[in-house]
C-alpha cells in the first residue's frame, strides 16, 4: 500500500488500482458466487468452482445412472482415492504414493495419531496444543481411551511453549500448521527438526494451510499430516479429507480402522485382515464418489496455479485488510490478533472485539460473509482465487460503518444460530 489511510474515498481508489494492476482478476469467473456477496469465509467453506457442477453431473448421470456398478471399473472409481491423492500431493510437497484422499480430517487424525504411536512403540506421550482445533483434541482423547498407557500433554496447560515441552518421552507431536483462530503460521521446518532431535514423530494438521500457502512436507522431512479439502481447496461441503505419510514410514505403520478398502486384496474377501503395504492402508471403507468428483474440479484448477504467486497475493490481501482495519476501526475496542509478520500468518485475519457475534451477524446481513469463533473472535478468510482488493476495502468500510453507527445493536443480530 505505501500510503496511510486517508479516508474511504482514497482507500477505494487505491484498492481499485491494485485490482487493475493484478493479473489474477479473471479467476473469479471460474467460481459461482452471488454478485452481491463479499465472501470472506473460504477458510471455512471454499466457494464453488463451476467445473465442479460438470464433474458431479458426469459422475451422477453418466457414471452412476448409466454405468451403474460397472463404473467402479470403467470410471475407475476404486482408484480415485490414490489418483487424486497424487494430485494433491504435488500441492503439499509430497511424492506420488504418499497421500490418499479419504474420510474426514477427524477420522484421519485418529489414524495418524495411532500411526505415529505405532512408529514409536516404546514411547507413550502425545504432545499437542491446547489451542488446537477442538476436534483434534477430542480425537487425541479418543486415541487415549483405546490406549490407557498413553497420556496427553498440552501446550498452554502443561507448559507454555511447544518447543520447550519436547523431550524423549514424547512419541507424537500434533501441530496445527495455521491456528484456526488467530491465523498464526508455525515454522514447519524448524519444529519438525526440533521434534526429530528428541526422536518424536510429528503429525501436521494442514486444514488451514493446504491450498493457501506453499507447503513442503518432504522439504521439512515431515512424518505424517492430515488436512481437509473443503476450506481453501474448494472441494465442497463435506469433501473428503487427506492423509500423508512419508514413504520411509509407510511399511511400518499400523492404523486401527482396518476396513476392507485398506486390505491388501479387498476382493479376495479373506476372513482376516492383511493390510495394504502402500498408502491405501489408510483407507477404511467405501468413499463418497460424488464428493470426490467435485474435489477433482478444484484439484485440476490448482494444478495450473503457481503457489508462490498465490501466497504473495494472499499476503497482500491480508495486509490490506489489516491496514484498513487498524487505521479506521481500532477506536471501537477492536484488536487484530493475527500476526503482522507475513512469515507468521496464514490466509485469514482474526479480530477480537466486544459483541463480535452481533457485529458478524450485521456484516453478514450487509453481504460480507465471515464467521465468529467463541468467545469474541471474528474471522475473515481471503481467497486469492476469487476475492478482489476492492472487495476487501469494501468489507473494511462496511465493518467501520457498522461499528461507528452501532448497527450491530439491532436486536435481531443477537439471535444465536446453530452454526457460527
Ligand atoms: C476444519 C478443521 C477440522 C475439521 O475436521 P472435520 O473432521 O472435517 O470436521 C479439523 N482440524 C482443523 C485444524 C480444522 O481447521
Tab-separated table of C-alpha atoms and ligand atoms in Angstrom:
chain	number	residue	atom	x	y	z
A	1	UNK	CA	0.000	0.000	0.000
A	2	UNK	CA	2.594	2.572	0.890
A	3	UNK	CA	0.240	5.443	1.768
A	4	UNK	CA	-1.573	5.708	5.030
A	5	UNK	CA	-5.327	5.605	5.359
A	6	UNK	CA	-6.757	8.925	4.352
A	7	UNK	CA	-10.500	8.333	4.191
A	8	UNK	CA	-12.571	5.728	2.354
A	9	UNK	CA	-12.567	7.515	-0.967
A	10	UNK	CA	-8.814	7.306	-1.146
A	11	UNK	CA	-8.830	3.673	0.065
A	12	UNK	CA	-11.369	2.727	-2.612
A	13	UNK	CA	-9.294	4.340	-5.354
A	14	UNK	CA	-6.179	2.624	-4.105
A	15	UNK	CA	-7.750	-0.847	-3.954
A	16	UNK	CA	-9.274	-0.348	-7.401
A	17	UNK	CA	-5.808	0.480	-8.714
A	18	UNK	CA	-4.444	-2.667	-7.070
A	19	UNK	CA	-7.122	-4.704	-8.868
A	20	UNK	CA	-6.317	-3.136	-12.228
A	21	UNK	CA	-2.645	-3.945	-11.794
A	22	UNK	CA	-3.426	-7.526	-10.840
A	23	UNK	CA	-3.298	-10.341	-13.387
A	24	UNK	CA	-5.361	-12.720	-11.173
A	25	UNK	CA	-8.658	-10.852	-11.519
A	26	UNK	CA	-10.137	-13.260	-14.081
A	27	UNK	CA	-10.050	-16.331	-11.853
A	28	UNK	CA	-13.253	-15.324	-10.107
A	29	UNK	CA	-15.140	-16.253	-13.281
A	30	UNK	CA	-14.248	-19.869	-12.576
A	31	UNK	CA	-16.453	-19.737	-9.453
A	32	UNK	CA	-20.185	-19.426	-8.922
A	33	UNK	CA	-20.528	-16.680	-6.298
A	34	UNK	CA	-23.543	-14.351	-5.921
A	35	UNK	CA	-22.658	-10.870	-7.218
A	36	UNK	CA	-23.979	-9.101	-4.122
A	37	UNK	CA	-21.877	-11.136	-1.669
A	38	UNK	CA	-18.357	-10.409	-0.458
A	39	UNK	CA	-17.363	-13.911	0.508
A	40	UNK	CA	-14.647	-13.952	3.172
A	41	UNK	CA	-15.189	-17.405	4.631
A	42	UNK	CA	-13.227	-19.617	2.253
A	43	UNK	CA	-11.233	-20.691	5.311
A	44	UNK	CA	-14.394	-22.490	6.478
A	45	UNK	CA	-16.056	-23.476	3.225
A	46	UNK	CA	-14.435	-22.557	-0.081
A	47	UNK	CA	-16.647	-21.190	-2.872
A	48	UNK	CA	-17.983	-23.454	-5.626
A	49	UNK	CA	-15.871	-23.883	-8.785
A	50	UNK	CA	-18.201	-24.000	-11.809
A	51	UNK	CA	-16.273	-27.018	-13.101
A	52	UNK	CA	-17.452	-28.958	-10.033
A	53	UNK	CA	-21.026	-28.918	-11.349
A	54	UNK	CA	-19.886	-30.506	-14.613
A	55	UNK	CA	-17.911	-33.174	-12.764
A	56	UNK	CA	-20.780	-34.007	-10.429
A	57	UNK	CA	-23.193	-34.111	-13.353
A	58	UNK	CA	-21.000	-36.540	-15.311
A	59	UNK	CA	-20.418	-38.685	-12.243
A	60	UNK	CA	-24.135	-38.789	-11.411
A	61	UNK	CA	-25.762	-39.075	-14.848
A	62	UNK	CA	-23.205	-40.978	-16.895
A	63	UNK	CA	-21.250	-42.967	-14.368
A	64	UNK	CA	-23.844	-43.666	-11.705
A	65	UNK	CA	-27.146	-43.648	-13.636
A	66	UNK	CA	-25.886	-45.275	-16.840
A	67	UNK	CA	-22.703	-47.021	-15.811
A	68	UNK	CA	-24.144	-48.364	-12.565
A	69	UNK	CA	-21.904	-50.827	-10.710
A	70	UNK	CA	-19.627	-51.122	-13.747
A	71	UNK	CA	-18.303	-47.630	-13.054
A	72	UNK	CA	-16.156	-48.893	-10.198
A	73	UNK	CA	-14.045	-50.271	-13.047
A	74	UNK	CA	-14.956	-48.268	-16.140
A	75	UNK	CA	-14.775	-44.863	-14.421
A	76	UNK	CA	-12.017	-46.110	-12.116
A	77	UNK	CA	-13.911	-45.084	-9.020
A	78	UNK	CA	-11.890	-47.536	-6.969
A	79	UNK	CA	-8.626	-45.771	-7.852
A	80	UNK	CA	-9.729	-42.172	-7.207
A	81	UNK	CA	-8.540	-42.005	-3.594
A	82	UNK	CA	-4.974	-42.606	-4.701
A	83	UNK	CA	-5.173	-40.786	-8.018
A	84	UNK	CA	-6.494	-37.555	-6.509
A	85	UNK	CA	-4.112	-38.151	-3.600
A	86	UNK	CA	-1.201	-37.925	-6.048
A	87	UNK	CA	-2.682	-34.734	-7.485
A	88	UNK	CA	-2.970	-33.207	-4.022
A	89	UNK	CA	0.496	-34.458	-3.035
A	90	UNK	CA	2.046	-32.053	-5.534
A	91	UNK	CA	0.370	-29.156	-3.705
A	92	UNK	CA	1.802	-30.047	-0.299
A	93	UNK	CA	5.321	-31.069	-1.247
A	94	UNK	CA	4.721	-34.824	-1.159
A	95	UNK	CA	5.519	-37.545	-3.698
A	96	UNK	CA	3.213	-39.903	-5.548
A	97	UNK	CA	2.071	-42.678	-3.241
A	98	UNK	CA	2.380	-40.585	-0.067
A	99	UNK	CA	-1.103	-39.023	0.055
A	100	UNK	CA	-4.520	-40.592	-0.107
A	101	UNK	CA	-7.883	-38.781	-0.145
A	102	UNK	CA	-10.428	-40.287	2.222
A	103	UNK	CA	-12.820	-39.873	5.126
A	104	UNK	CA	-12.755	-36.736	7.274
A	105	UNK	CA	-9.918	-34.850	8.915
A	106	UNK	CA	-11.083	-36.060	12.315
A	107	UNK	CA	-11.040	-39.701	11.219
A	108	UNK	CA	-7.678	-39.273	9.520
A	109	UNK	CA	-6.264	-37.746	12.686
A	110	UNK	CA	-7.352	-40.816	14.590
A	111	UNK	CA	-5.430	-42.963	12.118
A	112	UNK	CA	-2.435	-40.610	12.049
A	113	UNK	CA	-2.054	-40.445	15.837
A	114	UNK	CA	-2.208	-44.229	16.089
A	115	UNK	CA	0.206	-44.459	13.153
A	116	UNK	CA	2.628	-42.167	14.967
A	117	UNK	CA	2.345	-44.235	18.153
A	118	UNK	CA	2.977	-47.411	16.130
A	119	UNK	CA	6.246	-45.883	14.891
A	120	UNK	CA	7.400	-45.183	18.481
A	121	UNK	CA	6.222	-48.305	20.377
A	122	UNK	CA	8.498	-47.565	23.349
A	123	UNK	CA	7.026	-44.086	23.991
A	124	UNK	CA	3.666	-43.162	25.500
A	125	UNK	CA	3.063	-39.398	25.291
A	126	UNK	CA	1.172	-37.320	22.737
A	127	UNK	CA	2.021	-33.611	22.809
A	128	UNK	CA	-0.485	-31.132	21.330
A	129	UNK	CA	-1.574	-27.509	21.575
A	130	UNK	CA	-4.455	-26.614	23.913
A	131	UNK	CA	-5.310	-24.055	21.207
A	132	UNK	CA	-5.746	-26.847	18.626
A	133	UNK	CA	-8.953	-27.077	16.689
A	134	UNK	CA	-11.109	-28.868	19.294
A	135	UNK	CA	-11.781	-31.942	17.167
A	136	UNK	CA	-8.020	-32.589	17.118
A	137	UNK	CA	-8.007	-32.711	20.917
A	138	UNK	CA	-11.193	-34.741	21.135
A	139	UNK	CA	-9.665	-37.278	18.752
A	140	UNK	CA	-6.461	-37.378	20.831
A	141	UNK	CA	-8.680	-38.163	23.824
A	142	UNK	CA	-10.346	-40.886	21.792
A	143	UNK	CA	-6.956	-42.389	20.949
A	144	UNK	CA	-6.082	-42.331	24.632
A	145	UNK	CA	-9.308	-44.132	25.514
A	146	UNK	CA	-8.119	-47.088	23.423
A	147	UNK	CA	-4.546	-46.786	24.731
A	148	UNK	CA	-4.691	-46.291	28.519
A	149	UNK	CA	-0.856	-46.431	28.532
A	150	UNK	CA	-0.755	-43.189	26.534
A	151	UNK	CA	-1.000	-39.719	28.078
A	152	UNK	CA	-1.642	-36.318	26.577
A	153	UNK	CA	0.365	-33.145	27.306
A	154	UNK	CA	-0.917	-29.780	26.187
A	155	UNK	CA	0.901	-26.602	25.331
A	156	UNK	CA	-0.927	-23.822	27.144
A	157	UNK	CA	-1.874	-26.095	30.050
A	158	UNK	CA	1.029	-28.401	30.957
A	159	UNK	CA	3.644	-25.972	29.636
A	160	UNK	CA	3.635	-22.777	27.662
A	161	UNK	CA	5.842	-23.453	24.683
A	162	UNK	CA	5.738	-26.478	22.405
A	163	UNK	CA	9.479	-26.278	21.725
A	164	UNK	CA	10.349	-26.419	25.419
A	165	UNK	CA	7.970	-29.289	26.045
A	166	UNK	CA	9.714	-31.629	23.625
A	167	UNK	CA	11.566	-34.424	25.398
A	168	UNK	CA	12.434	-38.068	24.889
A	169	UNK	CA	9.161	-39.328	26.375
A	170	UNK	CA	7.189	-37.872	23.504
A	171	UNK	CA	6.013	-40.296	20.847
A	172	UNK	CA	3.905	-37.959	18.739
A	173	UNK	CA	3.537	-34.191	18.439
A	174	UNK	CA	0.315	-32.930	16.867
A	175	UNK	CA	0.629	-29.420	15.472
A	176	UNK	CA	-1.838	-27.184	13.648
A	177	UNK	CA	0.193	-25.584	10.845
A	178	UNK	CA	-2.013	-22.476	10.934
A	179	UNK	CA	-4.047	-21.722	14.062
A	180	UNK	CA	-7.756	-21.770	13.187
A	181	UNK	CA	-8.493	-18.786	15.387
A	182	UNK	CA	-5.551	-16.397	15.242
A	183	UNK	CA	-4.201	-17.399	11.828
A	184	UNK	CA	-0.691	-17.821	13.244
A	185	UNK	CA	1.556	-19.900	10.970
A	186	UNK	CA	4.006	-22.348	12.565
A	187	UNK	CA	7.500	-22.904	11.162
A	188	UNK	CA	7.186	-26.441	9.803
A	189	UNK	CA	10.884	-26.949	9.070
A	190	UNK	CA	12.144	-25.746	12.441
A	191	UNK	CA	9.517	-27.538	14.543
A	192	UNK	CA	9.869	-30.813	12.675
A	193	UNK	CA	13.643	-30.695	13.130
A	194	UNK	CA	13.272	-29.977	16.869
A	195	UNK	CA	10.823	-32.842	17.322
A	196	UNK	CA	13.100	-35.187	15.398
A	197	UNK	CA	16.032	-34.155	17.576
A	198	UNK	CA	14.258	-35.817	20.553
A	199	UNK	CA	13.093	-38.734	18.424
A	200	UNK	CA	9.424	-37.730	18.223
A	201	UNK	CA	7.082	-38.169	15.257
A	202	UNK	CA	5.189	-35.090	14.061
A	203	UNK	CA	1.612	-35.055	12.786
A	204	UNK	CA	0.896	-31.789	10.956
A	205	UNK	CA	-2.683	-30.614	10.614
A	206	UNK	CA	-2.815	-28.668	7.342
A	207	UNK	CA	-6.518	-27.721	7.416
A	208	UNK	CA	-5.732	-24.006	7.309
A	209	UNK	CA	-2.629	-24.113	5.123
A	210	UNK	CA	-3.310	-26.544	2.257
A	211	UNK	CA	-4.376	-24.534	-0.770
A	212	UNK	CA	-3.500	-21.096	0.605
A	213	UNK	CA	0.271	-21.238	1.003
A	214	UNK	CA	3.133	-23.358	-0.309
A	215	UNK	CA	3.537	-26.428	1.915
A	216	UNK	CA	6.654	-28.567	1.534
A	217	UNK	CA	6.163	-31.708	3.620
A	218	UNK	CA	9.150	-33.596	2.254
A	219	UNK	CA	11.277	-30.462	2.290
A	220	UNK	CA	10.580	-30.318	6.046
A	221	UNK	CA	11.225	-34.077	6.415
A	222	UNK	CA	7.645	-34.399	7.752
A	223	UNK	CA	6.370	-37.742	9.054
A	224	UNK	CA	2.572	-37.597	8.918
A	225	UNK	CA	-0.027	-34.992	8.019
A	226	UNK	CA	-3.763	-34.593	7.607
A	227	UNK	CA	-5.907	-31.859	6.135
A	228	UNK	CA	-9.279	-31.034	4.732
A	229	UNK	CA	-10.299	-30.096	1.217
A	230	UNK	CA	-13.473	-28.087	1.768
A	231	UNK	CA	-11.726	-24.951	3.059
A	232	UNK	CA	-9.100	-23.292	0.837
A	233	UNK	CA	-9.190	-26.258	-1.555
A	234	UNK	CA	-12.829	-25.547	-2.506
A	235	UNK	CA	-13.825	-29.226	-2.599
A	236	UNK	CA	-17.412	-28.622	-1.418
A	237	UNK	CA	-19.286	-29.198	1.839
A	238	UNK	CA	-18.126	-32.437	3.440
A	239	UNK	CA	-15.493	-33.034	0.739
A	240	UNK	CA	-13.190	-35.919	1.656
A	241	UNK	CA	-10.043	-35.116	3.619
A	242	UNK	CA	-6.473	-36.317	3.040
A	243	UNK	CA	-3.710	-38.066	4.908
A	244	UNK	CA	0.037	-38.051	4.202
A	245	UNK	CA	2.684	-40.480	5.374
A	246	UNK	CA	6.349	-40.200	4.381
A	247	UNK	CA	7.475	-43.099	2.228
A	248	UNK	CA	10.118	-44.113	4.759
A	249	UNK	CA	7.384	-44.821	7.325
A	250	UNK	CA	4.519	-46.339	5.336
A	251	UNK	CA	5.512	-50.020	5.519
A	252	UNK	CA	5.971	-49.845	9.330
A	253	UNK	CA	2.733	-48.013	10.116
A	254	UNK	CA	-0.278	-49.639	11.757
A	255	UNK	CA	-3.643	-47.872	11.819
A	256	UNK	CA	-6.628	-49.270	13.666
A	257	UNK	CA	-9.530	-48.568	11.271
A	258	UNK	CA	-8.859	-51.794	9.383
A	259	UNK	CA	-11.686	-51.816	6.875
A	260	UNK	CA	-11.769	-53.714	3.633
A	261	UNK	CA	-10.575	-50.802	1.475
A	262	UNK	CA	-7.253	-50.913	3.328
A	263	UNK	CA	-6.840	-54.637	2.787
A	264	UNK	CA	-4.006	-55.774	0.517
A	265	UNK	CA	-6.507	-57.688	-1.626
A	266	UNK	CA	-10.030	-56.415	-0.881
A	267	UNK	CA	-11.748	-58.577	-3.468
A	268	UNK	CA	-10.224	-61.784	-2.127
A	269	UNK	CA	-12.781	-61.403	0.682
A	270	UNK	CA	-10.405	-63.100	3.127
A	271	UNK	CA	-11.534	-63.895	6.653
A	272	UNK	CA	-8.661	-61.974	8.220
A	273	UNK	CA	-7.149	-58.568	7.703
A	274	UNK	CA	-3.921	-58.170	5.783
A	275	UNK	CA	-3.138	-54.505	5.274
A	276	UNK	CA	-2.059	-52.913	2.031
A	277	UNK	CA	1.672	-52.182	2.014
A	278	UNK	CA	1.241	-48.745	0.459
A	279	UNK	CA	-0.698	-45.572	1.226
A	280	UNK	CA	-4.003	-47.438	0.677
A	281	UNK	CA	-3.532	-48.902	4.155
A	282	UNK	CA	-5.096	-45.665	5.425
A	283	UNK	CA	-8.376	-46.373	3.640
A	284	UNK	CA	-11.202	-47.880	5.629
A	285	UNK	CA	-14.446	-48.271	3.670
A	286	UNK	CA	-16.295	-47.064	0.583
A	287	UNK	CA	-15.597	-43.451	-0.303
A	288	UNK	CA	-18.055	-40.686	-1.390
A	289	UNK	CA	-17.521	-40.707	-5.144
A	290	UNK	CA	-19.739	-37.708	-5.973
A	291	UNK	CA	-17.802	-35.591	-3.481
A	292	UNK	CA	-14.552	-36.913	-4.887
A	293	UNK	CA	-15.576	-35.652	-8.293
A	294	UNK	CA	-16.386	-32.148	-7.047
A	295	UNK	CA	-12.938	-32.087	-5.482
A	296	UNK	CA	-11.338	-33.160	-8.752
A	297	UNK	CA	-12.568	-29.950	-10.421
A	298	UNK	CA	-10.747	-27.918	-7.803
A	299	UNK	CA	-7.558	-30.008	-7.879
A	300	UNK	CA	-7.430	-29.567	-11.663
A	301	UNK	CA	-7.585	-25.809	-11.131
A	302	UNK	CA	-4.818	-25.841	-8.510
A	303	UNK	CA	-2.602	-27.891	-10.819
A	304	UNK	CA	-2.262	-24.817	-13.027
A	305	UNK	CA	-1.520	-22.337	-10.224
A	306	UNK	CA	1.799	-21.012	-9.019
A	307	UNK	CA	1.583	-21.387	-5.223
A	308	UNK	CA	4.319	-18.789	-4.612
A	309	UNK	CA	2.357	-16.203	-6.587
A	310	UNK	CA	-0.855	-17.242	-4.843
A	311	UNK	CA	0.847	-16.787	-1.484
A	312	UNK	CA	2.096	-13.316	-2.468
A	313	UNK	CA	-1.435	-12.285	-3.432
A	314	UNK	CA	-2.860	-13.805	-0.235
A	315	UNK	CA	-0.381	-11.842	1.892
A	316	UNK	CA	-1.155	-8.621	0.021
A	317	UNK	CA	-4.856	-9.190	0.741
A	318	UNK	CA	-4.454	-9.845	4.454
A	319	UNK	CA	-2.035	-6.887	4.728
A	320	UNK	CA	-4.521	-4.557	3.026
A	321	UNK	CA	-7.365	-5.614	5.329
A	322	UNK	CA	-5.215	-5.364	8.461
A	323	UNK	CA	-4.027	-1.908	7.493
A	324	UNK	CA	-7.519	-0.588	6.732
A	325	UNK	CA	-8.974	-2.049	9.932
A	326	UNK	CA	-6.035	-0.879	12.022
A	327	UNK	CA	-6.314	2.660	10.754
A	328	UNK	CA	-10.098	3.004	10.794
A	329	UNK	CA	-11.565	0.713	13.449
A	330	UNK	CA	-9.311	0.372	16.475
A	331	UNK	CA	-11.221	3.085	18.359
A	332	UNK	CA	-14.056	0.618	18.814
A	333	UNK	CA	-12.232	-1.767	21.149
A	334	UNK	CA	-11.221	-3.974	18.270
A	335	UNK	CA	-7.866	-5.799	18.264
A	336	UNK	CA	-6.122	-7.640	15.437
A	337	UNK	CA	-4.826	-10.950	16.800
A	338	UNK	CA	-3.320	-12.220	13.545
A	339	UNK	CA	0.479	-11.810	13.383
A	340	UNK	CA	1.582	-8.811	11.354
A	341	UNK	CA	4.786	-10.647	10.339
A	342	UNK	CA	3.981	-12.152	6.922
A	343	UNK	CA	6.172	-15.195	7.665
A	344	UNK	CA	3.999	-15.953	10.679
A	345	UNK	CA	0.486	-15.715	9.277
A	346	UNK	CA	-1.770	-17.854	7.115
A	347	UNK	CA	-4.605	-16.694	4.871
A	348	UNK	CA	-7.032	-15.177	7.345
A	349	UNK	CA	-7.314	-12.149	9.595
A	350	UNK	CA	-8.865	-12.521	13.042
A	351	UNK	CA	-10.099	-9.696	15.225
A	352	UNK	CA	-11.298	-9.670	18.789
A	353	UNK	CA	-13.965	-7.215	19.790
A	354	UNK	CA	-16.810	-6.914	22.262
A	355	UNK	CA	-20.088	-8.106	20.711
A	356	UNK	CA	-18.183	-9.908	17.963
A	357	UNK	CA	-21.125	-12.228	17.345
A	358	UNK	CA	-23.552	-9.358	16.759
A	359	UNK	CA	-21.059	-7.480	14.593
A	360	UNK	CA	-20.584	-10.551	12.377
A	361	UNK	CA	-24.352	-11.021	12.032
A	362	UNK	CA	-24.658	-7.378	10.957
A	363	UNK	CA	-21.820	-7.868	8.453
A	364	UNK	CA	-23.498	-10.951	7.004
A	365	UNK	CA	-26.774	-9.075	6.600
A	366	UNK	CA	-24.824	-6.375	4.770
A	367	UNK	CA	-23.438	-9.023	2.386
A	368	UNK	CA	-19.992	-9.500	3.944
A	369	UNK	CA	-19.691	-13.130	4.993
A	370	UNK	CA	-17.043	-14.059	7.547
A	371	UNK	CA	-17.546	-16.034	10.730
A	372	UNK	CA	-17.428	-15.913	14.507
A	373	UNK	CA	-15.469	-18.112	16.893
A	374	UNK	CA	-16.290	-18.070	20.595
A	375	UNK	CA	-15.721	-16.235	22.799
A	376	UNK	CA	-15.085	-12.968	20.925
A	377	UNK	CA	-13.258	-13.592	17.628
A	378	UNK	CA	-14.443	-12.674	14.160
A	379	UNK	CA	-12.546	-14.188	11.239
A	380	UNK	CA	-12.108	-13.112	7.643
A	381	UNK	CA	-10.580	-15.602	5.214
A	382	UNK	CA	-9.282	-14.169	1.936
A	383	UNK	CA	-9.068	-16.196	-1.225
A	384	UNK	CA	-6.520	-15.073	-3.817
A	385	UNK	CA	-8.628	-17.040	-6.329
A	386	UNK	CA	-11.944	-15.251	-6.084
A	387	UNK	CA	-11.616	-12.188	-3.847
A	388	UNK	CA	-10.511	-8.767	-5.083
A	389	UNK	CA	-8.743	-5.899	-3.321
A	390	UNK	CA	-11.859	-3.814	-3.968
A	391	UNK	CA	-13.976	-6.292	-2.016
A	392	UNK	CA	-11.529	-6.209	0.860
A	393	UNK	CA	-11.690	-2.431	1.019
A	394	UNK	CA	-15.491	-2.537	0.859
A	395	UNK	CA	-15.618	-5.137	3.658
A	396	UNK	CA	-13.428	-2.952	5.893
A	397	UNK	CA	-15.581	0.077	5.084
A	398	UNK	CA	-18.789	-1.784	5.979
A	399	UNK	CA	-17.206	-3.050	9.216
A	400	UNK	CA	-16.274	0.535	10.060
A	401	UNK	CA	-19.812	1.738	9.311
A	402	UNK	CA	-21.401	-0.997	11.473
A	403	UNK	CA	-19.132	-0.103	14.391
A	404	UNK	CA	-19.446	3.655	14.018
A	405	UNK	CA	-23.254	3.650	13.712
A	406	UNK	CA	-23.574	0.784	16.210
A	407	UNK	CA	-25.763	-1.045	13.713
A	408	UNK	CA	-24.910	-4.289	15.473
A	409	UNK	CA	-27.155	-3.265	18.386
A	410	UNK	CA	-30.304	-4.226	16.449
A	411	UNK	CA	-31.998	-6.993	18.435
A	412	UNK	CA	-32.107	-9.460	15.512
A	413	UNK	CA	-28.289	-9.653	15.412
A	414	UNK	CA	-28.041	-11.216	18.862
A	415	UNK	CA	-30.112	-14.294	17.983
A	416	UNK	CA	-27.703	-17.262	18.108
A	417	UNK	CA	-27.661	-19.698	15.207
A	418	UNK	CA	-26.569	-23.356	15.488
A	419	UNK	CA	-23.543	-22.797	13.251
A	420	UNK	CA	-21.487	-19.651	13.815
B	1	LIG	C1	-11.658	-27.623	9.867
B	1	LIG	C2	-10.751	-28.364	10.747
B	1	LIG	C3	-11.021	-29.689	11.107
B	1	LIG	C4	-12.320	-30.297	10.644
B	1	LIG	O1	-12.402	-31.656	10.819
B	1	LIG	P1	-13.588	-32.442	10.124
B	1	LIG	O2	-13.335	-33.839	10.514
B	1	LIG	O3	-13.511	-32.185	8.660
B	1	LIG	O4	-14.891	-31.919	10.630
B	1	LIG	C5	-10.094	-30.364	11.893
B	1	LIG	N1	-8.951	-29.755	12.304
B	1	LIG	C6	-8.674	-28.478	11.983
B	1	LIG	C7	-7.409	-27.837	12.430
B	1	LIG	C8	-9.574	-27.742	11.207
B	1	LIG	O5	-9.321	-26.475	10.905
